[in-house]
Coordinates of C-alpha atoms in Angstrom, one line a residue:
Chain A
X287 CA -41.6 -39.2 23.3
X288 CA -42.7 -41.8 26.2
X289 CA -44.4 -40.4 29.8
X290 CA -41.6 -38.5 31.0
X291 CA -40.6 -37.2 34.7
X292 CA -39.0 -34.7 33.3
X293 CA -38.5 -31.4 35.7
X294 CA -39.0 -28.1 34.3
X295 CA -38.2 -26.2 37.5
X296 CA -35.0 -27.5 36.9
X297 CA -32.0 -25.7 34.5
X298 CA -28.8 -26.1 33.6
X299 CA -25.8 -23.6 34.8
X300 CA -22.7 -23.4 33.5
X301 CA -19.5 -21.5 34.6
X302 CA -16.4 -22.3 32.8
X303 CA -14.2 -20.0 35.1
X304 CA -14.6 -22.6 37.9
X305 CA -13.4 -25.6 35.0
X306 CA -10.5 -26.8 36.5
X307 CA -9.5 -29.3 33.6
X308 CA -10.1 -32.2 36.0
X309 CA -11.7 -34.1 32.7
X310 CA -14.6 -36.1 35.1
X311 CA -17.4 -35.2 33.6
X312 CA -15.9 -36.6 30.6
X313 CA -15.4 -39.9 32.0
X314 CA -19.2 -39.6 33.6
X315 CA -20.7 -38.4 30.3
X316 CA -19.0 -41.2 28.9
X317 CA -22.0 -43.3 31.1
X318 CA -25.0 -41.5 29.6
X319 CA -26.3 -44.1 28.0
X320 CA -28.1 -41.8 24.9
X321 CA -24.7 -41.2 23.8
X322 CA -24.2 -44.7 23.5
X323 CA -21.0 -44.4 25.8
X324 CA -19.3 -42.3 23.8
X325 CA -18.2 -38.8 26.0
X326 CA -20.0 -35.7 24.5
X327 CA -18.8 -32.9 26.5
X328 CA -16.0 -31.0 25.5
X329 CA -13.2 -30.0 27.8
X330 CA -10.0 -28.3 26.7
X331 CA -7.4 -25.8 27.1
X332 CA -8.5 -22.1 25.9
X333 CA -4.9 -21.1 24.6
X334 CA -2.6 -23.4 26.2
X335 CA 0.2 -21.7 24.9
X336 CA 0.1 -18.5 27.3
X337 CA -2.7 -20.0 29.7
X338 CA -3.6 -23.4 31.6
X339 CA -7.1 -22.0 31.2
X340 CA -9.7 -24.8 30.6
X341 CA -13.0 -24.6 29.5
X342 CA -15.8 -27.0 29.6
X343 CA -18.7 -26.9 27.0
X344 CA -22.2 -28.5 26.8
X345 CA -24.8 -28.3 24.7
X346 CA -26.6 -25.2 25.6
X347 CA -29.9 -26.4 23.7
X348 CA -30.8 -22.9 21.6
X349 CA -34.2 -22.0 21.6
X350 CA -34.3 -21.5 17.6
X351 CA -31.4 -24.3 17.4
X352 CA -28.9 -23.2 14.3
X353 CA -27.8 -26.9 13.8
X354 CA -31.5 -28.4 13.5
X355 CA -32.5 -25.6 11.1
X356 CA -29.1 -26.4 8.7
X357 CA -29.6 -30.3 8.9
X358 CA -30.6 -31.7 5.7
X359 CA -32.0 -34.9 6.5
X360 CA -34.3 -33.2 9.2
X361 CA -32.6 -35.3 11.9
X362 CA -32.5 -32.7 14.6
X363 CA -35.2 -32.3 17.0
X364 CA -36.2 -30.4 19.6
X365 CA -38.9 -31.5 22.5
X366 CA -41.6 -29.7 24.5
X367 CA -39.0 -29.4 26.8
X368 CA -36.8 -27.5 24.8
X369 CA -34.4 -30.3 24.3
X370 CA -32.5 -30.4 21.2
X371 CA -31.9 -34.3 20.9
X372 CA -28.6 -35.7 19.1
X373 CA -29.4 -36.8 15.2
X374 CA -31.7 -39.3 14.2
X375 CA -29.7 -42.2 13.8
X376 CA -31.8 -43.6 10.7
X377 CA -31.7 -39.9 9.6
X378 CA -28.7 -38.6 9.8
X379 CA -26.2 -38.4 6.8
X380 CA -23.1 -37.7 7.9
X381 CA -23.0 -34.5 6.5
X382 CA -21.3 -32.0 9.4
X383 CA -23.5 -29.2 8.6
X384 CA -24.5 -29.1 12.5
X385 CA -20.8 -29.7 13.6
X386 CA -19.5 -26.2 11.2
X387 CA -22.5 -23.8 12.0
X388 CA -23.4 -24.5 15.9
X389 CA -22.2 -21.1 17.6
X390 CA -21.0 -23.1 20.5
X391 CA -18.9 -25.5 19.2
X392 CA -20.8 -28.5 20.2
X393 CA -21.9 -31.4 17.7
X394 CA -19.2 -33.9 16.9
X395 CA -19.4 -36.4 13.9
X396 CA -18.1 -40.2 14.1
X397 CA -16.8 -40.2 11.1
X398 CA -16.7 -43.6 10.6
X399 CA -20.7 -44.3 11.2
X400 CA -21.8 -41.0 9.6
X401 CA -23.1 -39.9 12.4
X402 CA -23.6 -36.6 14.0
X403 CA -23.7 -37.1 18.2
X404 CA -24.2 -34.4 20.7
X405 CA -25.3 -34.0 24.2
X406 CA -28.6 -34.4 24.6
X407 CA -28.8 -33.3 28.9
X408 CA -28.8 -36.8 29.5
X409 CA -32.0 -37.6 28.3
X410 CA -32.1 -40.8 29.6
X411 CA -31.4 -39.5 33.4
X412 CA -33.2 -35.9 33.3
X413 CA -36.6 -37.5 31.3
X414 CA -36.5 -40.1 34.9
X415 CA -36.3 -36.5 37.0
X416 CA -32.2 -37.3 37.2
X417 CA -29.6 -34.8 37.1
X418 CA -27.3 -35.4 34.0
X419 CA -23.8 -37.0 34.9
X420 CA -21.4 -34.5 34.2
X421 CA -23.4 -32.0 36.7
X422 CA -23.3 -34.6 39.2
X423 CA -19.9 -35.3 39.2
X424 CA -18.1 -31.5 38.8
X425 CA -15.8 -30.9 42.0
X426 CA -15.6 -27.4 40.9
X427 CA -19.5 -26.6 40.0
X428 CA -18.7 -25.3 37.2
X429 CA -21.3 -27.8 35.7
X430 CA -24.6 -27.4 38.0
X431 CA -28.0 -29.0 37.6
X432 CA -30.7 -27.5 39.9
X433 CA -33.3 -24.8 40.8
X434 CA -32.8 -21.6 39.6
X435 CA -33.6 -20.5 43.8
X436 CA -30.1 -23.1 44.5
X437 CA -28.1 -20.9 42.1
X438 CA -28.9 -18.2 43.5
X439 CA -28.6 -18.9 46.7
X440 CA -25.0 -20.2 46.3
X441 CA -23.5 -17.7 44.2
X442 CA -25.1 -14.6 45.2
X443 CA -22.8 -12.2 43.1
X444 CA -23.6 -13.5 39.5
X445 CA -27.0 -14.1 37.4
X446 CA -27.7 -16.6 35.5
X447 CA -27.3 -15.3 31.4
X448 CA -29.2 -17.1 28.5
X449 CA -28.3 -14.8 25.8
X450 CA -25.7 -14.6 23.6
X451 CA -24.4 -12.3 21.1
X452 CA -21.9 -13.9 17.9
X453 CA -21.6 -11.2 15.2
X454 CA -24.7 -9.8 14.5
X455 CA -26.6 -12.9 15.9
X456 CA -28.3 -13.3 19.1
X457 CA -28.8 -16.7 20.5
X458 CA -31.2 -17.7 23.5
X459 CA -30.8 -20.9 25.1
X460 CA -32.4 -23.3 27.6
X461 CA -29.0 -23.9 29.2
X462 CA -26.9 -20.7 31.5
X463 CA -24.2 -19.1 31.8
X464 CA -23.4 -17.7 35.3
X465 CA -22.4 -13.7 34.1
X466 CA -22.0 -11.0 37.0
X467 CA -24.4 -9.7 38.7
X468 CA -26.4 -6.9 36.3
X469 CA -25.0 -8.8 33.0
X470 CA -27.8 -9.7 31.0
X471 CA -25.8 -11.5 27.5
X472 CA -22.8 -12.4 26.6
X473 CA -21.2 -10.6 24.1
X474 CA -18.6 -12.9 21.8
X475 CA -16.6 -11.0 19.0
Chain B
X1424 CA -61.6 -30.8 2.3
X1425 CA -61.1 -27.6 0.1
X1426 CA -58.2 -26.5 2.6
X1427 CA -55.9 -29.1 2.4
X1428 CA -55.7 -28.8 -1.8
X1429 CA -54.9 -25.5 -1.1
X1430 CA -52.1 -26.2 1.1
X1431 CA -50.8 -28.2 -0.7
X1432 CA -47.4 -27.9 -2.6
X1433 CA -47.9 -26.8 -6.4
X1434 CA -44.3 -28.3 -7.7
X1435 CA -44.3 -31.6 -5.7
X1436 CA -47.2 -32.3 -6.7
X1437 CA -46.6 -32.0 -10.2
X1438 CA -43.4 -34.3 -9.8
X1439 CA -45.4 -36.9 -7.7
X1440 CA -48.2 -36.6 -10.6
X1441 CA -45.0 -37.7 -13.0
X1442 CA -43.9 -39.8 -11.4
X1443 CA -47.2 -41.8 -10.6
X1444 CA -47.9 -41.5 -14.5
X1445 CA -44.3 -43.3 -15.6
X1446 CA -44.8 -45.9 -13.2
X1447 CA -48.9 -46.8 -14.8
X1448 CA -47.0 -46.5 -18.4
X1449 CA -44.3 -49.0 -17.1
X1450 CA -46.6 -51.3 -15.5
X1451 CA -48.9 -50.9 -19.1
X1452 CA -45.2 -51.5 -21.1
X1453 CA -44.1 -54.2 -18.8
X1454 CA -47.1 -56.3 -18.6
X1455 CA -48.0 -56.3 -22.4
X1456 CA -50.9 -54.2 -21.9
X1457 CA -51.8 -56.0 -19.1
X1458 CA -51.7 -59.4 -20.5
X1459 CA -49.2 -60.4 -18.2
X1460 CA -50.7 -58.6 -15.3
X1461 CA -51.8 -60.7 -12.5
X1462 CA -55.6 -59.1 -11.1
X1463 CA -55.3 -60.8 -8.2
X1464 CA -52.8 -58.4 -7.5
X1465 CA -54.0 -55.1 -8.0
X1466 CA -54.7 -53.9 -4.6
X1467 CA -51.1 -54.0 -3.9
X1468 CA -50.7 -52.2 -7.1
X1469 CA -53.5 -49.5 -5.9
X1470 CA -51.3 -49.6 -2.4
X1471 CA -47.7 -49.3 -4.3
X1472 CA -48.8 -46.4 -6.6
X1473 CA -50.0 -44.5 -3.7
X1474 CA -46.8 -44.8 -1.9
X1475 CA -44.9 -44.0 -5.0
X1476 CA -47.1 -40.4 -5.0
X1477 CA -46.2 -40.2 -1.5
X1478 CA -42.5 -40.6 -1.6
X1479 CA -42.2 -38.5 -4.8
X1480 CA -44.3 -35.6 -2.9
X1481 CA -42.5 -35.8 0.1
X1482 CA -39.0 -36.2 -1.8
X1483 CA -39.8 -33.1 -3.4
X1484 CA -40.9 -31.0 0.0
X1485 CA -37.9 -32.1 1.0
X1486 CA -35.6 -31.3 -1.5
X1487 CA -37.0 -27.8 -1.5
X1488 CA -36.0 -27.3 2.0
X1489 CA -32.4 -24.8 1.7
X1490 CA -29.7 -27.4 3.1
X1491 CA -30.9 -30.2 1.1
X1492 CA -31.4 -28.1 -2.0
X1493 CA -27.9 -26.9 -1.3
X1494 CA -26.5 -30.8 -1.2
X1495 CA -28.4 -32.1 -4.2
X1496 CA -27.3 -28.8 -6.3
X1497 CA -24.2 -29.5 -5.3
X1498 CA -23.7 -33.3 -5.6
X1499 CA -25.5 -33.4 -9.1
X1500 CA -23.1 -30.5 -9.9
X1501 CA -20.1 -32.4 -9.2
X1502 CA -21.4 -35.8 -10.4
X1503 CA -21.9 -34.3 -14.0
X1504 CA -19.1 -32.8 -14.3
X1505 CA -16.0 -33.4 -16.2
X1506 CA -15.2 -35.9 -13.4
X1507 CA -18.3 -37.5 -14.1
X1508 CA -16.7 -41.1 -14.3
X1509 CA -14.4 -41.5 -10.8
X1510 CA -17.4 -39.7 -9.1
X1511 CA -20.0 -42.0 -10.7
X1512 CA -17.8 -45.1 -10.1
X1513 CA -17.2 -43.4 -6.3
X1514 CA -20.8 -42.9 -5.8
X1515 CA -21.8 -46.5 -6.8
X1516 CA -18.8 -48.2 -4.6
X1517 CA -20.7 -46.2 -1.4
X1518 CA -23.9 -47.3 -2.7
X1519 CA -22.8 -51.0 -2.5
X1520 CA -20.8 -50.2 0.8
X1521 CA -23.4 -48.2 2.9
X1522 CA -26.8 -48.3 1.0
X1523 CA -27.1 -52.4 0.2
X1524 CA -24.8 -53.5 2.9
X1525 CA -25.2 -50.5 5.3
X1526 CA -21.9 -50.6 6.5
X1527 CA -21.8 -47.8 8.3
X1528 CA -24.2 -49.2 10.8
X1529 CA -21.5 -51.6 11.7
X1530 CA -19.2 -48.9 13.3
X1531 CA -22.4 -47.8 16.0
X1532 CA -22.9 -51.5 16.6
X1533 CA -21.5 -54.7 15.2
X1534 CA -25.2 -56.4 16.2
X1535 CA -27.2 -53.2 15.5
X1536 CA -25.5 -53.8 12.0
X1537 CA -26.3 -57.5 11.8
X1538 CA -30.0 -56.7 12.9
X1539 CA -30.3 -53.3 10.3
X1540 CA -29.3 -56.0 7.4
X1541 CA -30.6 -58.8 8.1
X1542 CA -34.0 -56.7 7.9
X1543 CA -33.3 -54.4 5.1
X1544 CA -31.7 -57.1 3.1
X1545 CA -34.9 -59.0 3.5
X1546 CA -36.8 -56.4 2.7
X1547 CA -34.6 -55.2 -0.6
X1548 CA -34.9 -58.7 -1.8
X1549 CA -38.8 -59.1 -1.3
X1550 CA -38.8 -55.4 -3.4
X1551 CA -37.0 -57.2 -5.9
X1552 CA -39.5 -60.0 -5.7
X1553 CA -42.9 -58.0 -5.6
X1554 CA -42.5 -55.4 -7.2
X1555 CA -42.6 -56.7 -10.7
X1556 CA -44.9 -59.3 -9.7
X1557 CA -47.3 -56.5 -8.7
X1558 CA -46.5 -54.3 -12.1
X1559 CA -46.7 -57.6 -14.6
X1560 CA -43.2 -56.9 -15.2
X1561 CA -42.2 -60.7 -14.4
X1562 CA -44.4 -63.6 -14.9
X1563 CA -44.2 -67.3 -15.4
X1564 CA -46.1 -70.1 -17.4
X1565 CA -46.2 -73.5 -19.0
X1566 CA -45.9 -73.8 -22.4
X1567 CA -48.7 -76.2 -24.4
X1568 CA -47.3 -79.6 -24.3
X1569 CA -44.8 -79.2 -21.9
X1570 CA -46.1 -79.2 -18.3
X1571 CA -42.9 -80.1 -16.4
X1572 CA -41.0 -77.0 -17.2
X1573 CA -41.6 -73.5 -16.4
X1574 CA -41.2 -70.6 -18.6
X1575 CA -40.0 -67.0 -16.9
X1576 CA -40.5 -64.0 -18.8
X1577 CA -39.3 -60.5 -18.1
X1578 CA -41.4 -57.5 -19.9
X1579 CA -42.9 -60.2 -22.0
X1580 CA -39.8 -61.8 -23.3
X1581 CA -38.2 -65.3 -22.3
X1582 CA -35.7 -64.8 -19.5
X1583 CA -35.3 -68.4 -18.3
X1584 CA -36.7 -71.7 -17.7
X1585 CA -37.0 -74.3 -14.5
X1586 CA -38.1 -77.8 -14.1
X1587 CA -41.3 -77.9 -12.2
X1588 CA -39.7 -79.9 -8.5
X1589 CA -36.6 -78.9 -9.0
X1590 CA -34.7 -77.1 -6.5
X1591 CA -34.2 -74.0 -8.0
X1592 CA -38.3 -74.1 -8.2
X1593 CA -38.3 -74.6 -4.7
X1594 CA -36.0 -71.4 -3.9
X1595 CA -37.7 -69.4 -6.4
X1596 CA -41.1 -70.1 -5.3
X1597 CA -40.4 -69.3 -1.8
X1598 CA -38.1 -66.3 -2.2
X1599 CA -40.7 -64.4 -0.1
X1600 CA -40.3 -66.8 2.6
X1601 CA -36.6 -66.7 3.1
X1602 CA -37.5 -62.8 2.9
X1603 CA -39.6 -63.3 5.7
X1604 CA -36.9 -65.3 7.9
X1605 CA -34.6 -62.4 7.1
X1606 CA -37.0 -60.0 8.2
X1607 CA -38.4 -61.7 11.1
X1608 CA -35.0 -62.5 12.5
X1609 CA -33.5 -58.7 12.0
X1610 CA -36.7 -57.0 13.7
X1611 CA -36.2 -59.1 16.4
X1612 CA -32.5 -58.4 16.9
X1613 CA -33.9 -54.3 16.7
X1614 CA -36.8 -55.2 19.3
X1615 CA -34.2 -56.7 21.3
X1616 CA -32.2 -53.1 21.4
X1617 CA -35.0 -51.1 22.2
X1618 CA -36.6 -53.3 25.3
X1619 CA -32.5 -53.3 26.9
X1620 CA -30.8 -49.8 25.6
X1621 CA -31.5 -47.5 28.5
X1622 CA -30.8 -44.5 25.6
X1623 CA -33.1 -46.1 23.2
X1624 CA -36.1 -46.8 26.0
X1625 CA -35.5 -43.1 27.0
X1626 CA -36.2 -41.5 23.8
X1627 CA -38.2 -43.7 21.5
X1628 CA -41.6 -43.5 20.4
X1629 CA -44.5 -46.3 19.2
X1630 CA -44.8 -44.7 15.6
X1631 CA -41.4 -44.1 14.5
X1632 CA -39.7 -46.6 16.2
X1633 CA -41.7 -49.6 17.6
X1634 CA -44.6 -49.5 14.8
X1635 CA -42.3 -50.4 11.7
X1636 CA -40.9 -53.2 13.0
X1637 CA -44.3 -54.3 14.2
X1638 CA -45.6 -54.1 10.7
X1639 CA -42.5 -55.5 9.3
X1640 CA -43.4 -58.3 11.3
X1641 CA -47.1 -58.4 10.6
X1642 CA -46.0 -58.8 6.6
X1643 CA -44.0 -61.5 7.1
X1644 CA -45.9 -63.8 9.7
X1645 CA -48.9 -63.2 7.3
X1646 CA -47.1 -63.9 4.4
X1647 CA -45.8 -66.9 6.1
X1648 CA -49.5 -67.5 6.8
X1649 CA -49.9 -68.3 2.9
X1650 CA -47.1 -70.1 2.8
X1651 CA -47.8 -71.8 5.3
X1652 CA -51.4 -72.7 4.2
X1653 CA -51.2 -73.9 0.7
X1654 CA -48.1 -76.3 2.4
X1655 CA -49.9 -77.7 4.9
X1656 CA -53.3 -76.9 5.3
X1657 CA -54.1 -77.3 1.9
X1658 CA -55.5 -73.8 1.0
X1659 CA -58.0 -74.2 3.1
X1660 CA -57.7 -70.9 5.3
X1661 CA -56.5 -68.7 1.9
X1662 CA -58.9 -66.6 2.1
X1663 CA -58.0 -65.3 5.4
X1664 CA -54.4 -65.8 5.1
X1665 CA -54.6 -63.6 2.0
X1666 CA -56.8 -61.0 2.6
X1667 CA -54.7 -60.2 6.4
X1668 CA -51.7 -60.3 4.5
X1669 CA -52.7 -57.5 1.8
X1670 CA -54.3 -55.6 4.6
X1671 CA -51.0 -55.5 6.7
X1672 CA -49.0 -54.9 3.4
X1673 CA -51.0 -52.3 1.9
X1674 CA -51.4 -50.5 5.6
X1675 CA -47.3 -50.5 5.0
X1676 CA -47.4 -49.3 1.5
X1677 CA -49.5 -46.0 2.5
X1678 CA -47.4 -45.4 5.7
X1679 CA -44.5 -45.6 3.9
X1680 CA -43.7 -41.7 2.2
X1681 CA -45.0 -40.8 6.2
X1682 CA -43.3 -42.8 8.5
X1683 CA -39.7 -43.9 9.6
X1684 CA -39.2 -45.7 6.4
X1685 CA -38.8 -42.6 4.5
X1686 CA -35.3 -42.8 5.8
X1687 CA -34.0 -45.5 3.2
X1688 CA -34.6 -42.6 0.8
X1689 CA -33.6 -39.8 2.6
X1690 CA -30.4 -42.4 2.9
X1691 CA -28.9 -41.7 -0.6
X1692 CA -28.2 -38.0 0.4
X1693 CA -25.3 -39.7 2.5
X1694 CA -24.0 -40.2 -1.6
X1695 CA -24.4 -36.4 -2.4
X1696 CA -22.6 -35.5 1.4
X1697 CA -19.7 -37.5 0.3
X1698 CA -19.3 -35.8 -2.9
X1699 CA -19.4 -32.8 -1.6
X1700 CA -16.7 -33.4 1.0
X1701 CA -14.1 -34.7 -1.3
X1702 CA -14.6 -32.2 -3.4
X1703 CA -14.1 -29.9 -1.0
X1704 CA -10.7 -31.6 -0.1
X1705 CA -9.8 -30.9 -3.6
X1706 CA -10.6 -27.4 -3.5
X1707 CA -9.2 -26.7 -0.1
X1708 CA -9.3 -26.3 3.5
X1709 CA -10.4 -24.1 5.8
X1710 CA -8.1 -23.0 8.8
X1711 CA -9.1 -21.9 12.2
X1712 CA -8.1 -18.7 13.4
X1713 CA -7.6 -20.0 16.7
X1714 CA -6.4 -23.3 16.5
X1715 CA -4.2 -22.8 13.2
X1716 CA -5.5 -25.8 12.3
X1717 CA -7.2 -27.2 9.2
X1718 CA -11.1 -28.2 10.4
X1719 CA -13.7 -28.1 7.4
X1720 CA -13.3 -27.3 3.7
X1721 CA -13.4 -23.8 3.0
X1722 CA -16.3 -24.4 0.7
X1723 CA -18.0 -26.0 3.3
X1724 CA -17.5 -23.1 5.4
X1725 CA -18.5 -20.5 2.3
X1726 CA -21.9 -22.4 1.7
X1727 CA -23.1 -22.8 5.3
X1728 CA -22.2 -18.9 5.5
X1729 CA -25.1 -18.2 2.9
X1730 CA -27.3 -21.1 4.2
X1731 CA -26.8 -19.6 8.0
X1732 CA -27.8 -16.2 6.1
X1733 CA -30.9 -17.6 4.4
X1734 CA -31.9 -19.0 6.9
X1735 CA -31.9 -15.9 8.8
X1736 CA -29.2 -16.4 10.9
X1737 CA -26.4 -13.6 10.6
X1738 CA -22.7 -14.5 12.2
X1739 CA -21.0 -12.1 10.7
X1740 CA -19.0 -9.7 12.5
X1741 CA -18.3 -6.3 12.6
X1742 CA -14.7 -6.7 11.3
X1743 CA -16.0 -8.8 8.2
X1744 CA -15.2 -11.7 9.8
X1745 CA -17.6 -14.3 10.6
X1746 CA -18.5 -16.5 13.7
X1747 CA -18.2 -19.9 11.3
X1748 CA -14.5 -19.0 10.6
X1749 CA -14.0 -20.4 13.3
X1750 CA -13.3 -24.1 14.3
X1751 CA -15.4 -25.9 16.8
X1752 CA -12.7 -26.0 19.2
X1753 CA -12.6 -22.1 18.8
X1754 CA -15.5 -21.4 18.8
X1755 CA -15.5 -22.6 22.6
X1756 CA -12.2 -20.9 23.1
X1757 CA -14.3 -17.4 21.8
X1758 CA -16.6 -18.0 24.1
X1759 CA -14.5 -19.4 26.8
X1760 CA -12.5 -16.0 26.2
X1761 CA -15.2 -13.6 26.1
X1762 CA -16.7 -14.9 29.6
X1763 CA -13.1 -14.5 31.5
X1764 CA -13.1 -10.9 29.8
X1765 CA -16.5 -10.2 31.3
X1766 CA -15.8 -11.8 34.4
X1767 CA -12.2 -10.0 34.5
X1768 CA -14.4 -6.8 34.3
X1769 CA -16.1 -7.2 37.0
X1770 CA -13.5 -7.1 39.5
X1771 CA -14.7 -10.7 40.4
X1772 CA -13.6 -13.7 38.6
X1773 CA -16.5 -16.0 41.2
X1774 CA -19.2 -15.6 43.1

């Protein structure tokens, strides 16, 4: 990786109660330019049939990332910073392994190039000391790029949660989730 | 010294060992015993049967790693199977397609794909040139009493002949330097990318991304060099134009199971991946408890549930069920779900 201006004090919150389905952090994602203009984040209804509940999902960069560890071609990294890049383009096969076994949802393959994409936190923004796009263009702050003292400060009746629980695995990542106060994983069955 | 044999890996070794032993016994076979062999040549032999130890070691690390063990098990298993002939004539169509014409570059970027084979096309066709130079495998000569024509032979045996100044002399004697325009030309277009892409400038790095096409550049300016000099200069600079050319080339060969180019054989897996997915079609589909919809095939699903597990990742549930039952769409719905339940328990949906 080139000098970066990368800054650690800074994380990533997310709290998809506060998604409002507005859809314009998928129009700014769509200007990150290590996605090649193509949108990455993931917004949709959670069970549109009895809710208008929306949801809004990132990549929430794993510590011990499931989808590098079931790539094949090794196309998956992950930095210093703990950022888990999108495939290797010269790498990649194509193959969906990320796509089926990330807990989250996340990965997406084009199809058509064979080509695994994901969101990388706006590499190309946050490595200049940037905020990524989608966090700087949420009405609703339910995407929220900043100091873990901001956070608190503004929403003094949650904590920020890194842990997960899916079945019997638990999952720590670089990105939160804002949980109530005295929460310390989410628990998915 | 000691340490490193130790480390090293007991069965790719012995395949890269192989493999380095065919590849003396076809140069041996193709070149007559070496009667055909050019000397003047045999550094790049030295260089090209190093890289063939590398690329079989590496290959074989590789394939011993659990997802890619699972794809080639899988795509050999369906290959030689009793639909051995459509899969075969599948597998070679994609090979054409998306290995020699690398069509799937074209849907990323219609100039990243003119670039990709404009430089890989060069450097297939200089392969196909070198490479049984360097063994002896190919060779040409004049035949007593006839010095106007020349004789091509393949593995010793007469495979064609051309009139000395004609123009198919002329193409075939400077193959290497259309290779090089190809070359040149492509890893410029790339360059291009990587100084304007903000993405690309963002998360690129000298070795893997800027050094190849530096060397691919080096080769072919230097092999222009000897073009160049035994056109116009007479031969008088050879020596140099030679020996900076083998230097850059040989530097390549020895890089090459290490570096970036590994990809264009990591690149066939995207053969086996396809397989494996149509297959799977055949077989059946997976659907999503949440979405009702069909997302993956259900063998798919079935194999990355004992991968996850091997890898020492457990999603399974309580119930039986497992996390990777679950579409990508809900597996954010599951989650989406679980925080509004934990949030709903709380008495405060914000804050």
């Amino acid at each position: 990786m080139p000098e970066t201006k990368y800054k650690q004090e800074m994380a990533f919150f997310v709290d998809m109660q506060r998604c409002i389905g507005c859809h314009a952090c998928e129009m700014a994602c769509a200007e990150c330019e290590t996605n090649g203009q193509e949108s990455m984040i993931h917004v949709n209804y959670v069970n549109r049939a009895v809710s208008v509940q929306t949801t809004v999902q990132v990549c929430m960069h794993c510590e011990d990332p499931t989808c590098a560890n079931v790539c094949p071609a090794d196309a998956i990294h992950q930095d210093d910073f703990g950022v888990v890049h999108s495939a290797n383009t010269s790498r990649c096969i194509g193959c969906s392994n990320c796509v089926l076994a990330c807990p989250f949802g996340v990965p997406k393959k084009e199809e058509k190039a064979e080509l695994m994409m994901k969101c990388n936190m706006c590499y190309d923004r946050t490595s200049a000391g940037k905020k990524p796009m989608c966090a700087t263009v949420c009405p609703s702050q339910a995407l929220f790029y900043g100091t873990r003292q901001e956070i608190e400060r503004m929403r003094p009746d949650s904590v920020p949660v890194n842990t997960f629980q899916f079945g019997n695995q638990e999952v720590n990542t670089k990105v939160n989730i804002m949980m109530p106060k005295g929460t310390h994983k989410l628990i998915v069955e | 010294m000691f340490r490193l044999f130790q480390t090293l890996n007991r069965t790719a070794l012995v395949k890269a060992t192989i493999a380095v032993v065919v590849v003396v016994i076809l140069v041996l076979v193709g070149s007559r015993d070496l009667q055909n062999f050019d000397p003047a040549l045999i550094s790049y032999l030295l260089g090209t049967i190093f890289a063939v130890f590398g690329i079989a070691y590496r290959y074989s690390v590789w394939l011993q790693r659990p997802p890619t063990r699972l794809y080639w098990r899988r795509s050999m298993q369906f290959l030689f199977s009793k639909d051995f002939i459509p899969y075969a004539w599948r597998s070679l169509r994609l090979f054409v397609r998306n290995i020699l014409f690398q069509r799937f570059i074209a849907y990323r970027s219609r100039t990243r794909w003119v670039g990709h084979f404009l430089l890989a096309i060069g450097c297939l066709l200089a392969f196909a040139i070198t490479i049984p130079l360097t063994f002896g495998w190919i060779h040409f000569e004049l035949k007593p009493g006839d010095d106007v024509t020349y004789y091509a032979k393949v593995f010793g045996f007469e495979a064609g002949t051309f009139a000395l100044g004609s123009v198919m002399a002329f193409v075939a004697f400077h193959g290497l330097v259309w290779c090089s325009f190809l070359v040149i030309i492509g890893s410029a277009m790339m360059m291009k990318r990587r100084l304007t892409d903000g993405g690309l400038i963002a998360t690129q790095s000298l070795s893997e991304d800027w050094l190849p096409l530096i060397l691919l550049i080096a080769i072919s300016v230097t092999g222009l060099g000897i073009s160049y000099d035994y056109t116009f200069l007479q031969g008088k600079t050879y020596q140099f134009m030679a020996v900076t050319h083998a230097i850059v080339v040989i530097l390549w060969l020895v890089w090459l199971p290490f570096g970036k180019f590994f990809h264009v054989f990591q690149r066939l897996a995207q053969l086996g991946a396809n397989l494996y997915k149509h297959e799977g079609q055949r077989r059946g589909m997976a659907v999503c408890e949440h979405t009702h919809q069909e997302f993956a095939t259900q063998m798919h699903v079935d194999d990355l549930k004992l991968l996850t597990k091997q890898l020492g990742f457990d999603y399974e549930k309580k119930d039986g069920r497992n996390h990777l039952d679950l579409s990508p769409e809900g597996k954010r719905s599951a989650l989406a779900k679980a925080h509004f339940q934990a949030r709903k328990a709380s008495g405060k949906f914000f804050g």
